[in-house]
Amino acid sequence: MADSADRAVRKLPALRGKTVVNLFFEDSTRTRISFEAAAKRLSADVINFAAKGSSVSKGESLKDTAQTLEAMGADGVVIRHPSSGAAQVLAQSGWIDAGVINAGDGSHQHPSQALLDAFTIRQAKNPGTSRGLGLDGLRVLIVGDILHSRVARSNLWLLHTLGAHVSLAGPPTLLPLGADDWPARLYFDLDAAFDEEQPDVVMFLRVQQERMNDAFFPSTGEYARNWGLGADRYRALPPETLIMHPGPMNRGLEISSLAADSPQSLVLDQVANGVSVRMAILYLTLAGEAA
Ligand code: CP
């Protein structure tokens, strides 16, 4: 797929006349801006709503907020919310007729991130993509704060569905109950995971300190030593092992600058692909039968 940013004419008319509302109850840089860029490249109008500074602070409910925005003409709502299940409630409640897209709900799911990650892996591992849609046999190791990570959950299920072999590594305090039942091997020792898995791709997760109301690890120094992609671990990686991180990164904690800025890093490819993948999501959700 050619990146729309590479085209001579960036804008396509596919969603002309449609309005997309970015309904964000949690902070975001990549997801919100890339959905905005994607909608604009498809010629949609975009309204950005941030809970901070809105009437949510006066107690307005999700239902009233969504209905208010729909009354102003929203055809599609891209929602990020701190509560797991919020996007599903909005989509299934019947409160609004607009199409609903989940841009991250609590620690539950972040489907557009998983789609852009899978696309980025496929693009990097299969340039020219003669291998179809699958990621058959590719070994992906996801590391860190699995407990709080919607990115890990969405990636696990999508990558597994596409044929990748997924493994998870993290401190026992940051692996959720029930992870034993997931289609992934679990490791409590990162170096053992590297040795045994020989991953093609390693995905380091952000330590989500804003969701931690307890001490999940003794210190940031110990976390970085045991679970971070520091300089020594980075230098020990085979040069073909690809490094991913959904962002935002805690540099020096889960990933060193040496690794994040290395030629093996796909971090900025993930961001760039986010716009194209979100264009596809918006198009498929909103273009309707006329498309
Ligand atoms: N990866 C991701 O969701 O980043 P943002 O929180 O900046 O949107």
PDB file of C-alpha atoms and ligand atoms in Angstrom:
ATOM      1  CA  MET A   1       0.000   0.000   0.000  1.00  0.00           C
ATOM      2  CA  ALA A   2       1.457   3.339  -0.996  1.00  0.00           C
ATOM      3  CA  ASP A   3       1.487   5.818   1.860  1.00  0.00           C
ATOM      4  CA  SER A   4      -1.028   8.540   1.113  1.00  0.00           C
ATOM      5  CA  ALA A   5       1.591  11.060   2.266  1.00  0.00           C
ATOM      6  CA  ASP A   6       3.721  10.022  -0.743  1.00  0.00           C
ATOM      7  CA  ARG A   7       1.020  10.851  -3.302  1.00  0.00           C
ATOM      8  CA  ALA A   8       1.239  14.026  -5.366  1.00  0.00           C
ATOM      9  CA  VAL A   9      -2.368  14.809  -4.367  1.00  0.00           C
ATOM     10  CA  ARG A  10      -2.820  13.736  -0.764  1.00  0.00           C
ATOM     11  CA  LYS A  11      -6.567  14.249  -0.502  1.00  0.00           C
ATOM     12  CA  LEU A  12      -9.131  11.756  -1.734  1.00  0.00           C
ATOM     13  CA  PRO A  13     -12.830  12.674  -1.984  1.00  0.00           C
ATOM     14  CA  ALA A  14     -14.122   9.414  -0.444  1.00  0.00           C
ATOM     15  CA  LEU A  15     -15.646  10.941   2.710  1.00  0.00           C
ATOM     16  CA  ARG A  16     -16.534  14.381   1.387  1.00  0.00           C
ATOM     17  CA  GLY A  17     -19.587  15.656   3.271  1.00  0.00           C
ATOM     18  CA  LYS A  18     -19.025  13.342   6.271  1.00  0.00           C
ATOM     19  CA  THR A  19     -18.094  14.534   9.738  1.00  0.00           C
ATOM     20  CA  VAL A  20     -15.815  12.575  12.051  1.00  0.00           C
ATOM     21  CA  VAL A  21     -15.719  13.384  15.767  1.00  0.00           C
ATOM     22  CA  ASN A  22     -12.633  12.457  17.738  1.00  0.00           C
ATOM     23  CA  LEU A  23     -14.145  11.842  21.182  1.00  0.00           C
ATOM     24  CA  PHE A  24     -11.161  11.565  23.497  1.00  0.00           C
ATOM     25  CA  PHE A  25     -11.624  11.091  27.236  1.00  0.00           C
ATOM     26  CA  GLU A  26      -7.935  10.211  27.630  1.00  0.00           C
ATOM     27  CA  ASP A  27      -4.788  11.890  26.372  1.00  0.00           C
ATOM     28  CA  SER A  28      -3.378  10.871  23.012  1.00  0.00           C
ATOM     29  CA  THR A  29      -0.883  12.123  20.460  1.00  0.00           C
ATOM     30  CA  ARG A  30      -0.540   9.416  17.804  1.00  0.00           C
ATOM     31  CA  THR A  31      -4.049   7.989  17.697  1.00  0.00           C
ATOM     32  CA  ARG A  32      -5.986  11.253  17.805  1.00  0.00           C
ATOM     33  CA  ILE A  33      -3.791  13.091  15.327  1.00  0.00           C
ATOM     34  CA  SER A  34      -3.548  10.189  12.919  1.00  0.00           C
ATOM     35  CA  PHE A  35      -7.332   9.703  12.919  1.00  0.00           C
ATOM     36  CA  GLU A  36      -7.626  13.447  12.252  1.00  0.00           C
ATOM     37  CA  ALA A  37      -5.066  13.297   9.434  1.00  0.00           C
ATOM     38  CA  ALA A  38      -6.739  10.179   8.013  1.00  0.00           C
ATOM     39  CA  ALA A  39     -10.186  11.773   8.020  1.00  0.00           C
ATOM     40  CA  LYS A  40      -8.889  14.960   6.419  1.00  0.00           C
ATOM     41  CA  ARG A  41      -7.044  13.008   3.700  1.00  0.00           C
ATOM     42  CA  LEU A  42     -10.409  11.429   2.878  1.00  0.00           C
ATOM     43  CA  SER A  43     -11.964  14.944   2.757  1.00  0.00           C
ATOM     44  CA  ALA A  44     -14.118  14.493   5.875  1.00  0.00           C
ATOM     45  CA  ASP A  45     -14.710  17.339   8.302  1.00  0.00           C
ATOM     46  CA  VAL A  46     -13.194  16.687  11.733  1.00  0.00           C
ATOM     47  CA  ILE A  47     -14.330  17.848  15.161  1.00  0.00           C
ATOM     48  CA  ASN A  48     -11.900  17.214  17.998  1.00  0.00           C
ATOM     49  CA  PHE A  49     -13.409  16.750  21.443  1.00  0.00           C
ATOM     50  CA  ALA A  50     -11.231  16.440  24.543  1.00  0.00           C
ATOM     51  CA  ALA A  51     -12.889  15.663  27.862  1.00  0.00           C
ATOM     52  CA  LYS A  52     -10.538  18.099  29.571  1.00  0.00           C
ATOM     53  CA  GLY A  53     -12.111  21.533  29.250  1.00  0.00           C
ATOM     54  CA  SER A  54     -15.516  20.122  28.204  1.00  0.00           C
ATOM     55  CA  SER A  55     -18.811  19.750  30.072  1.00  0.00           C
ATOM     56  CA  VAL A  56     -17.688  16.256  31.130  1.00  0.00           C
ATOM     57  CA  SER A  57     -16.028  18.094  34.042  1.00  0.00           C
ATOM     58  CA  LYS A  58     -19.551  19.276  35.016  1.00  0.00           C
ATOM     59  CA  GLY A  59     -20.753  15.680  35.120  1.00  0.00           C
ATOM     60  CA  GLU A  60     -22.159  15.260  31.590  1.00  0.00           C
ATOM     61  CA  SER A  61     -22.525  11.560  30.753  1.00  0.00           C
ATOM     62  CA  LEU A  62     -21.081   9.642  27.805  1.00  0.00           C
ATOM     63  CA  LYS A  63     -24.613   9.249  26.396  1.00  0.00           C
ATOM     64  CA  ASP A  64     -25.389  12.973  26.566  1.00  0.00           C
ATOM     65  CA  THR A  65     -21.968  13.912  25.236  1.00  0.00           C
ATOM     66  CA  ALA A  66     -22.269  11.541  22.266  1.00  0.00           C
ATOM     67  CA  GLN A  67     -25.842  12.578  21.481  1.00  0.00           C
ATOM     68  CA  THR A  68     -24.864  16.249  21.661  1.00  0.00           C
ATOM     69  CA  LEU A  69     -22.075  15.701  19.149  1.00  0.00           C
ATOM     70  CA  GLU A  70     -24.281  13.650  16.862  1.00  0.00           C
ATOM     71  CA  ALA A  71     -26.877  16.423  16.912  1.00  0.00           C
ATOM     72  CA  MET A  72     -24.141  18.655  15.474  1.00  0.00           C
ATOM     73  CA  GLY A  73     -23.789  16.276  12.541  1.00  0.00           C
ATOM     74  CA  ALA A  74     -21.330  13.516  13.469  1.00  0.00           C
ATOM     75  CA  ASP A  75     -21.385  10.576  11.057  1.00  0.00           C
ATOM     76  CA  GLY A  76     -18.561   8.758  12.806  1.00  0.00           C
ATOM     77  CA  VAL A  77     -17.255   8.825  16.363  1.00  0.00           C
ATOM     78  CA  VAL A  78     -13.704   7.779  17.206  1.00  0.00           C
ATOM     79  CA  ILE A  79     -13.703   7.166  20.942  1.00  0.00           C
ATOM     80  CA  ARG A  80     -10.900   6.760  23.453  1.00  0.00           C
ATOM     81  CA  HIS A  81     -12.045   6.166  27.015  1.00  0.00           C
ATOM     82  CA  PRO A  82     -10.405   5.065  30.287  1.00  0.00           C
ATOM     83  CA  SER A  83     -13.148   2.479  30.924  1.00  0.00           C
ATOM     84  CA  SER A  84     -12.834  -0.944  29.319  1.00  0.00           C
ATOM     85  CA  GLY A  85     -15.923  -1.577  27.212  1.00  0.00           C
ATOM     86  CA  ALA A  86     -16.863   2.082  26.676  1.00  0.00           C
ATOM     87  CA  ALA A  87     -16.615   1.846  22.878  1.00  0.00           C
ATOM     88  CA  GLN A  88     -18.762  -1.278  22.825  1.00  0.00           C
ATOM     89  CA  VAL A  89     -21.394   0.371  25.030  1.00  0.00           C
ATOM     90  CA  LEU A  90     -21.520   3.362  22.717  1.00  0.00           C
ATOM     91  CA  ALA A  91     -21.730   1.161  19.616  1.00  0.00           C
ATOM     92  CA  GLN A  92     -24.422  -1.167  20.949  1.00  0.00           C
ATOM     93  CA  SER A  93     -26.506   1.123  23.162  1.00  0.00           C
ATOM     94  CA  GLY A  94     -28.522   2.665  20.364  1.00  0.00           C
ATOM     95  CA  TRP A  95     -27.764   6.117  21.817  1.00  0.00           C
ATOM     96  CA  ILE A  96     -26.399   7.297  18.469  1.00  0.00           C
ATOM     97  CA  ASP A  97     -26.609   6.200  14.831  1.00  0.00           C
ATOM     98  CA  ALA A  98     -23.062   7.310  13.975  1.00  0.00           C
ATOM     99  CA  GLY A  99     -20.429   4.659  13.296  1.00  0.00           C
ATOM    100  CA  VAL A 100     -18.249   4.022  16.347  1.00  0.00           C
ATOM    101  CA  ILE A 101     -14.520   3.271  16.183  1.00  0.00           C
ATOM    102  CA  ASN A 102     -12.574   2.153  19.239  1.00  0.00           C
ATOM    103  CA  ALA A 103      -9.399   4.218  19.687  1.00  0.00           C
ATOM    104  CA  GLY A 104      -8.503   2.483  22.949  1.00  0.00           C
ATOM    105  CA  ASP A 105     -10.715   1.519  25.907  1.00  0.00           C
ATOM    106  CA  GLY A 106      -9.081   1.180  29.306  1.00  0.00           C
ATOM    107  CA  SER A 107      -6.759  -1.792  29.416  1.00  0.00           C
ATOM    108  CA  HIS A 108      -9.086  -3.757  27.115  1.00  0.00           C
ATOM    109  CA  GLN A 109      -8.420  -3.232  23.384  1.00  0.00           C
ATOM    110  CA  HIS A 110      -6.710  -0.874  20.918  1.00  0.00           C
ATOM    111  CA  PRO A 111      -7.687  -2.465  17.592  1.00  0.00           C
ATOM    112  CA  SER A 112      -6.437   0.227  15.219  1.00  0.00           C
ATOM    113  CA  GLN A 113      -2.995   0.001  16.881  1.00  0.00           C
ATOM    114  CA  ALA A 114      -2.892  -3.757  16.329  1.00  0.00           C
ATOM    115  CA  LEU A 115      -3.880  -3.337  12.681  1.00  0.00           C
ATOM    116  CA  LEU A 116      -1.135  -0.784  12.072  1.00  0.00           C
ATOM    117  CA  ASP A 117       1.379  -2.952  13.941  1.00  0.00           C
ATOM    118  CA  ALA A 118       0.500  -6.038  11.894  1.00  0.00           C
ATOM    119  CA  PHE A 119       0.741  -3.981   8.712  1.00  0.00           C
ATOM    120  CA  THR A 120       4.120  -2.586   9.783  1.00  0.00           C
ATOM    121  CA  ILE A 121       5.490  -6.056  10.513  1.00  0.00           C
ATOM    122  CA  ARG A 122       4.242  -7.391   7.197  1.00  0.00           C
ATOM    123  CA  GLN A 123       5.696  -4.423   5.328  1.00  0.00           C
ATOM    124  CA  ALA A 124       9.086  -4.848   7.043  1.00  0.00           C
ATOM    125  CA  LYS A 125       9.282  -8.619   6.756  1.00  0.00           C
ATOM    126  CA  ASN A 126       7.668  -9.040   3.328  1.00  0.00           C
ATOM    127  CA  PRO A 127       8.638  -6.080   1.181  1.00  0.00           C
ATOM    128  CA  GLY A 128       6.586  -6.400  -1.980  1.00  0.00           C
ATOM    129  CA  THR A 129       4.339  -8.716   0.036  1.00  0.00           C
ATOM    130  CA  SER A 130       4.214 -11.916  -1.967  1.00  0.00           C
ATOM    131  CA  ARG A 131       3.230 -13.882   1.146  1.00  0.00           C
ATOM    132  CA  GLY A 132      -0.418 -12.898   1.304  1.00  0.00           C
ATOM    133  CA  LEU A 133      -2.016 -11.413   4.360  1.00  0.00           C
ATOM    134  CA  GLY A 134      -0.606 -13.842   6.899  1.00  0.00           C
ATOM    135  CA  LEU A 135       2.344 -13.611   9.227  1.00  0.00           C
ATOM    136  CA  ASP A 136       2.761 -17.369   9.272  1.00  0.00           C
ATOM    137  CA  GLY A 137       5.436 -18.608  11.622  1.00  0.00           C
ATOM    138  CA  LEU A 138       6.779 -15.172  12.495  1.00  0.00           C
ATOM    139  CA  ARG A 139       7.945 -15.025  16.109  1.00  0.00           C
ATOM    140  CA  VAL A 140       6.801 -11.942  18.025  1.00  0.00           C
ATOM    141  CA  LEU A 141       7.811 -11.311  21.644  1.00  0.00           C
ATOM    142  CA  ILE A 142       5.768  -8.683  23.554  1.00  0.00           C
ATOM    143  CA  VAL A 143       7.508  -7.381  26.673  1.00  0.00           C
ATOM    144  CA  GLY A 144       6.600  -5.440  29.788  1.00  0.00           C
ATOM    145  CA  ASP A 145       3.423  -4.074  31.320  1.00  0.00           C
ATOM    146  CA  ILE A 146       1.008  -6.591  29.816  1.00  0.00           C
ATOM    147  CA  LEU A 147      -1.461  -6.096  32.673  1.00  0.00           C
ATOM    148  CA  HIS A 148      -2.421  -2.557  31.699  1.00  0.00           C
ATOM    149  CA  SER A 149      -1.835  -2.883  27.961  1.00  0.00           C
ATOM    150  CA  ARG A 150      -4.713  -2.764  25.480  1.00  0.00           C
ATOM    151  CA  VAL A 151      -2.009  -2.790  22.793  1.00  0.00           C
ATOM    152  CA  ALA A 152      -0.754  -6.180  23.993  1.00  0.00           C
ATOM    153  CA  ARG A 153      -4.254  -7.668  24.070  1.00  0.00           C
ATOM    154  CA  SER A 154      -5.194  -6.451  20.582  1.00  0.00           C
ATOM    155  CA  ASN A 155      -1.843  -7.460  19.107  1.00  0.00           C
ATOM    156  CA  LEU A 156      -1.918 -10.882  20.710  1.00  0.00           C
ATOM    157  CA  TRP A 157      -5.245 -11.794  19.134  1.00  0.00           C
ATOM    158  CA  LEU A 158      -4.601 -10.223  15.737  1.00  0.00           C
ATOM    159  CA  LEU A 159      -1.063 -11.548  15.305  1.00  0.00           C
ATOM    160  CA  HIS A 160      -2.138 -15.003  16.483  1.00  0.00           C
ATOM    161  CA  THR A 161      -5.043 -14.938  14.016  1.00  0.00           C
ATOM    162  CA  LEU A 162      -2.642 -13.994  11.217  1.00  0.00           C
ATOM    163  CA  GLY A 163      -0.452 -17.000  12.007  1.00  0.00           C
ATOM    164  CA  ALA A 164       2.331 -15.466  14.092  1.00  0.00           C
ATOM    165  CA  HIS A 165       3.761 -17.215  17.145  1.00  0.00           C
ATOM    166  CA  VAL A 166       3.291 -14.739  19.994  1.00  0.00           C
ATOM    167  CA  SER A 167       5.030 -14.880  23.374  1.00  0.00           C
ATOM    168  CA  LEU A 168       4.741 -12.533  26.333  1.00  0.00           C
ATOM    169  CA  ALA A 169       7.395 -11.582  28.885  1.00  0.00           C
ATOM    170  CA  GLY A 170       7.023  -9.465  31.978  1.00  0.00           C
ATOM    171  CA  PRO A 171       7.188  -9.456  35.749  1.00  0.00           C
ATOM    172  CA  PRO A 172       4.507 -11.694  37.321  1.00  0.00           C
ATOM    173  CA  THR A 173       2.918  -8.588  38.860  1.00  0.00           C
ATOM    174  CA  LEU A 174       2.337  -7.153  35.381  1.00  0.00           C
ATOM    175  CA  LEU A 175       0.815 -10.223  33.750  1.00  0.00           C
ATOM    176  CA  PRO A 176      -2.966 -10.466  34.162  1.00  0.00           C
ATOM    177  CA  LEU A 177      -4.813 -13.335  35.753  1.00  0.00           C
ATOM    178  CA  GLY A 178      -6.067 -15.519  32.942  1.00  0.00           C
ATOM    179  CA  ALA A 179      -3.047 -14.941  30.691  1.00  0.00           C
ATOM    180  CA  ASP A 180      -2.344 -18.683  31.033  1.00  0.00           C
ATOM    181  CA  ASP A 181      -5.339 -19.269  28.788  1.00  0.00           C
ATOM    182  CA  TRP A 182      -4.133 -16.953  26.037  1.00  0.00           C
ATOM    183  CA  PRO A 183      -2.523 -18.413  22.899  1.00  0.00           C
ATOM    184  CA  ALA A 184       0.949 -17.262  23.938  1.00  0.00           C
ATOM    185  CA  ARG A 185       3.872 -18.660  25.877  1.00  0.00           C
ATOM    186  CA  LEU A 186       4.601 -16.657  29.056  1.00  0.00           C
ATOM    187  CA  TYR A 187       8.065 -15.792  30.329  1.00  0.00           C
ATOM    188  CA  PHE A 188       9.111 -14.259  33.636  1.00  0.00           C
ATOM    189  CA  ASP A 189      12.721 -13.846  32.537  1.00  0.00           C
ATOM    190  CA  LEU A 190      13.418 -11.634  29.516  1.00  0.00           C
ATOM    191  CA  ASP A 191      16.807 -13.083  28.638  1.00  0.00           C
ATOM    192  CA  ALA A 192      15.379 -16.609  28.737  1.00  0.00           C
ATOM    193  CA  ALA A 193      12.594 -15.415  26.418  1.00  0.00           C
ATOM    194  CA  PHE A 194      15.145 -14.040  23.943  1.00  0.00           C
ATOM    195  CA  ASP A 195      17.193 -17.262  24.091  1.00  0.00           C
ATOM    196  CA  GLU A 196      14.281 -19.627  23.644  1.00  0.00           C
ATOM    197  CA  GLU A 197      12.087 -17.639  21.263  1.00  0.00           C
ATOM    198  CA  GLN A 198      14.749 -16.103  18.987  1.00  0.00           C
ATOM    199  CA  PRO A 199      12.090 -13.535  18.058  1.00  0.00           C
ATOM    200  CA  ASP A 200      11.837 -11.912  14.635  1.00  0.00           C
ATOM    201  CA  VAL A 201      10.099  -8.954  16.259  1.00  0.00           C
ATOM    202  CA  VAL A 202      10.269  -7.592  19.827  1.00  0.00           C
ATOM    203  CA  MET A 203       7.577  -5.185  20.963  1.00  0.00           C
ATOM    204  CA  PHE A 204       8.308  -3.260  24.140  1.00  0.00           C
ATOM    205  CA  LEU A 205       5.313  -1.799  25.972  1.00  0.00           C
ATOM    206  CA  ARG A 206       5.040   1.452  27.849  1.00  0.00           C
ATOM    207  CA  VAL A 207       5.059   1.124  31.627  1.00  0.00           C
ATOM    208  CA  GLN A 208       1.658   2.713  32.349  1.00  0.00           C
ATOM    209  CA  GLN A 209       2.460   4.415  35.621  1.00  0.00           C
ATOM    210  CA  GLU A 210      -0.766   6.449  35.452  1.00  0.00           C
ATOM    211  CA  ARG A 211      -2.781   3.219  35.816  1.00  0.00           C
ATOM    212  CA  MET A 212      -0.676   1.897  38.719  1.00  0.00           C
ATOM    213  CA  ASN A 213      -2.162   2.456  42.141  1.00  0.00           C
ATOM    214  CA  ASP A 214       0.278   0.060  43.771  1.00  0.00           C
ATOM    215  CA  ALA A 215       3.962  -0.906  43.637  1.00  0.00           C
ATOM    216  CA  PHE A 216       4.176  -3.357  40.744  1.00  0.00           C
ATOM    217  CA  PHE A 217       7.991  -3.446  40.752  1.00  0.00           C
ATOM    218  CA  PRO A 218      10.610  -2.363  43.293  1.00  0.00           C
ATOM    219  CA  SER A 219      12.138   0.553  41.357  1.00  0.00           C
ATOM    220  CA  THR A 220      12.405   1.969  37.869  1.00  0.00           C
ATOM    221  CA  GLY A 221      16.115   1.067  37.868  1.00  0.00           C
ATOM    222  CA  GLU A 222      15.336  -2.564  38.589  1.00  0.00           C
ATOM    223  CA  TYR A 223      12.595  -2.603  35.948  1.00  0.00           C
ATOM    224  CA  ALA A 224      14.969  -1.176  33.349  1.00  0.00           C
ATOM    225  CA  ARG A 225      17.636  -3.745  34.240  1.00  0.00           C
ATOM    226  CA  ASN A 226      15.287  -6.736  34.179  1.00  0.00           C
ATOM    227  CA  TRP A 227      12.743  -5.773  31.519  1.00  0.00           C
ATOM    228  CA  GLY A 228      14.126  -2.925  29.472  1.00  0.00           C
ATOM    229  CA  LEU A 229      15.810  -2.985  26.078  1.00  0.00           C
ATOM    230  CA  GLY A 230      18.939  -1.327  27.397  1.00  0.00           C
ATOM    231  CA  ALA A 231      22.189  -0.911  25.513  1.00  0.00           C
ATOM    232  CA  ASP A 232      23.573  -4.359  26.394  1.00  0.00           C
ATOM    233  CA  ARG A 233      20.429  -6.241  25.401  1.00  0.00           C
ATOM    234  CA  TYR A 234      20.136  -4.172  22.237  1.00  0.00           C
ATOM    235  CA  ARG A 235      23.731  -4.946  21.217  1.00  0.00           C
ATOM    236  CA  ALA A 236      23.093  -8.662  21.782  1.00  0.00           C
ATOM    237  CA  LEU A 237      20.150  -8.700  19.344  1.00  0.00           C
ATOM    238  CA  PRO A 238      20.693 -10.154  15.880  1.00  0.00           C
ATOM    239  CA  PRO A 239      20.712  -7.268  13.384  1.00  0.00           C
ATOM    240  CA  GLU A 240      17.584  -8.572  11.639  1.00  0.00           C
ATOM    241  CA  THR A 241      15.464  -8.518  14.808  1.00  0.00           C
ATOM    242  CA  LEU A 242      12.942  -5.718  14.492  1.00  0.00           C
ATOM    243  CA  ILE A 243      12.104  -3.447  17.428  1.00  0.00           C
ATOM    244  CA  MET A 244       8.639  -1.994  17.977  1.00  0.00           C
ATOM    245  CA  HIS A 245       6.988   0.231  20.567  1.00  0.00           C
ATOM    246  CA  PRO A 246       3.466   1.669  20.301  1.00  0.00           C
ATOM    247  CA  GLY A 247       4.497   4.931  21.951  1.00  0.00           C
ATOM    248  CA  PRO A 248       4.666   7.080  23.874  1.00  0.00           C
ATOM    249  CA  MET A 249       8.034   5.726  25.003  1.00  0.00           C
ATOM    250  CA  ASN A 250       9.540   5.995  28.456  1.00  0.00           C
ATOM    251  CA  ARG A 251      13.121   6.282  27.223  1.00  0.00           C
ATOM    252  CA  GLY A 252      15.556   4.790  29.707  1.00  0.00           C
ATOM    253  CA  LEU A 253      12.844   2.667  31.329  1.00  0.00           C
ATOM    254  CA  GLU A 254      11.393   0.089  28.933  1.00  0.00           C
ATOM    255  CA  ILE A 255      13.571   1.102  25.992  1.00  0.00           C
ATOM    256  CA  SER A 256      16.900   2.879  25.579  1.00  0.00           C
ATOM    257  CA  SER A 257      17.433   5.643  23.056  1.00  0.00           C
ATOM    258  CA  LEU A 258      20.106   3.464  21.453  1.00  0.00           C
ATOM    259  CA  ALA A 259      17.446   0.863  20.621  1.00  0.00           C
ATOM    260  CA  ALA A 260      14.573   3.256  19.892  1.00  0.00           C
ATOM    261  CA  ASP A 261      16.597   5.297  17.413  1.00  0.00           C
ATOM    262  CA  SER A 262      18.417   2.343  15.843  1.00  0.00           C
ATOM    263  CA  PRO A 263      18.065   1.132  12.248  1.00  0.00           C
ATOM    264  CA  GLN A 264      16.201  -1.897  13.648  1.00  0.00           C
ATOM    265  CA  SER A 265      13.514   0.282  15.163  1.00  0.00           C
ATOM    266  CA  LEU A 266      10.110   0.463  13.433  1.00  0.00           C
ATOM    267  CA  VAL A 267       8.708   3.057  15.848  1.00  0.00           C
ATOM    268  CA  LEU A 268       8.287   5.811  13.259  1.00  0.00           C
ATOM    269  CA  ASP A 269       7.097   3.355  10.604  1.00  0.00           C
ATOM    270  CA  GLN A 270       4.334   2.413  13.044  1.00  0.00           C
ATOM    271  CA  VAL A 271       3.335   6.067  13.335  1.00  0.00           C
ATOM    272  CA  ALA A 272       3.413   6.656   9.575  1.00  0.00           C
ATOM    273  CA  ASN A 273       1.392   3.512   8.861  1.00  0.00           C
ATOM    274  CA  GLY A 274      -1.142   4.614  11.464  1.00  0.00           C
ATOM    275  CA  VAL A 275      -2.472   7.246   9.085  1.00  0.00           C
ATOM    276  CA  SER A 276      -2.938   4.838   6.146  1.00  0.00           C
ATOM    277  CA  VAL A 277      -4.487   2.122   8.285  1.00  0.00           C
ATOM    278  CA  ARG A 278      -6.862   4.597   9.923  1.00  0.00           C
ATOM    279  CA  MET A 279      -7.853   5.915   6.491  1.00  0.00           C
ATOM    280  CA  ALA A 280      -8.868   2.359   5.647  1.00  0.00           C
ATOM    281  CA  ILE A 281     -10.809   2.011   8.913  1.00  0.00           C
ATOM    282  CA  LEU A 282     -12.685   5.283   8.379  1.00  0.00           C
ATOM    283  CA  TYR A 283     -13.408   4.466   4.750  1.00  0.00           C
ATOM    284  CA  LEU A 284     -14.777   1.015   5.540  1.00  0.00           C
ATOM    285  CA  THR A 285     -16.841   2.342   8.448  1.00  0.00           C
ATOM    286  CA  LEU A 286     -18.246   5.502   6.901  1.00  0.00           C
ATOM    287  CA  ALA A 287     -18.168   5.363   3.110  1.00  0.00           C
ATOM    288  CA  GLY A 288     -21.299   3.220   2.946  1.00  0.00           C
ATOM    289  CA  GLU A 289     -22.827   1.728  -0.167  1.00  0.00           C
ATOM    290  CA  ALA A 290     -22.094   4.760  -2.298  1.00  0.00           C
ATOM    291  CA  ALA A 291     -18.337   4.007  -2.073  1.00  0.00           C
TER     292      ALA A 291
HETATM  293  N1   CP B   1       0.009   4.254  20.688  1.00  0.00           N
HETATM  294  C1   CP B   1      -0.894   5.154  21.145  1.00  0.00           C
HETATM  295  O1   CP B   1      -2.070   4.842  21.348  1.00  0.00           O
HETATM  296  O2   CP B   1      -0.379   6.392  21.358  1.00  0.00           O
HETATM  297  P1   CP B   1      -1.227   7.656  21.828  1.00  0.00           P
HETATM  298  O3   CP B   1      -1.652   7.402  23.264  1.00  0.00           O
HETATM  299  O4   CP B   1      -0.283   8.825  21.711  1.00  0.00           O
HETATM  300  O5   CP B   1      -2.414   7.786  20.940  1.00  0.00           O
END
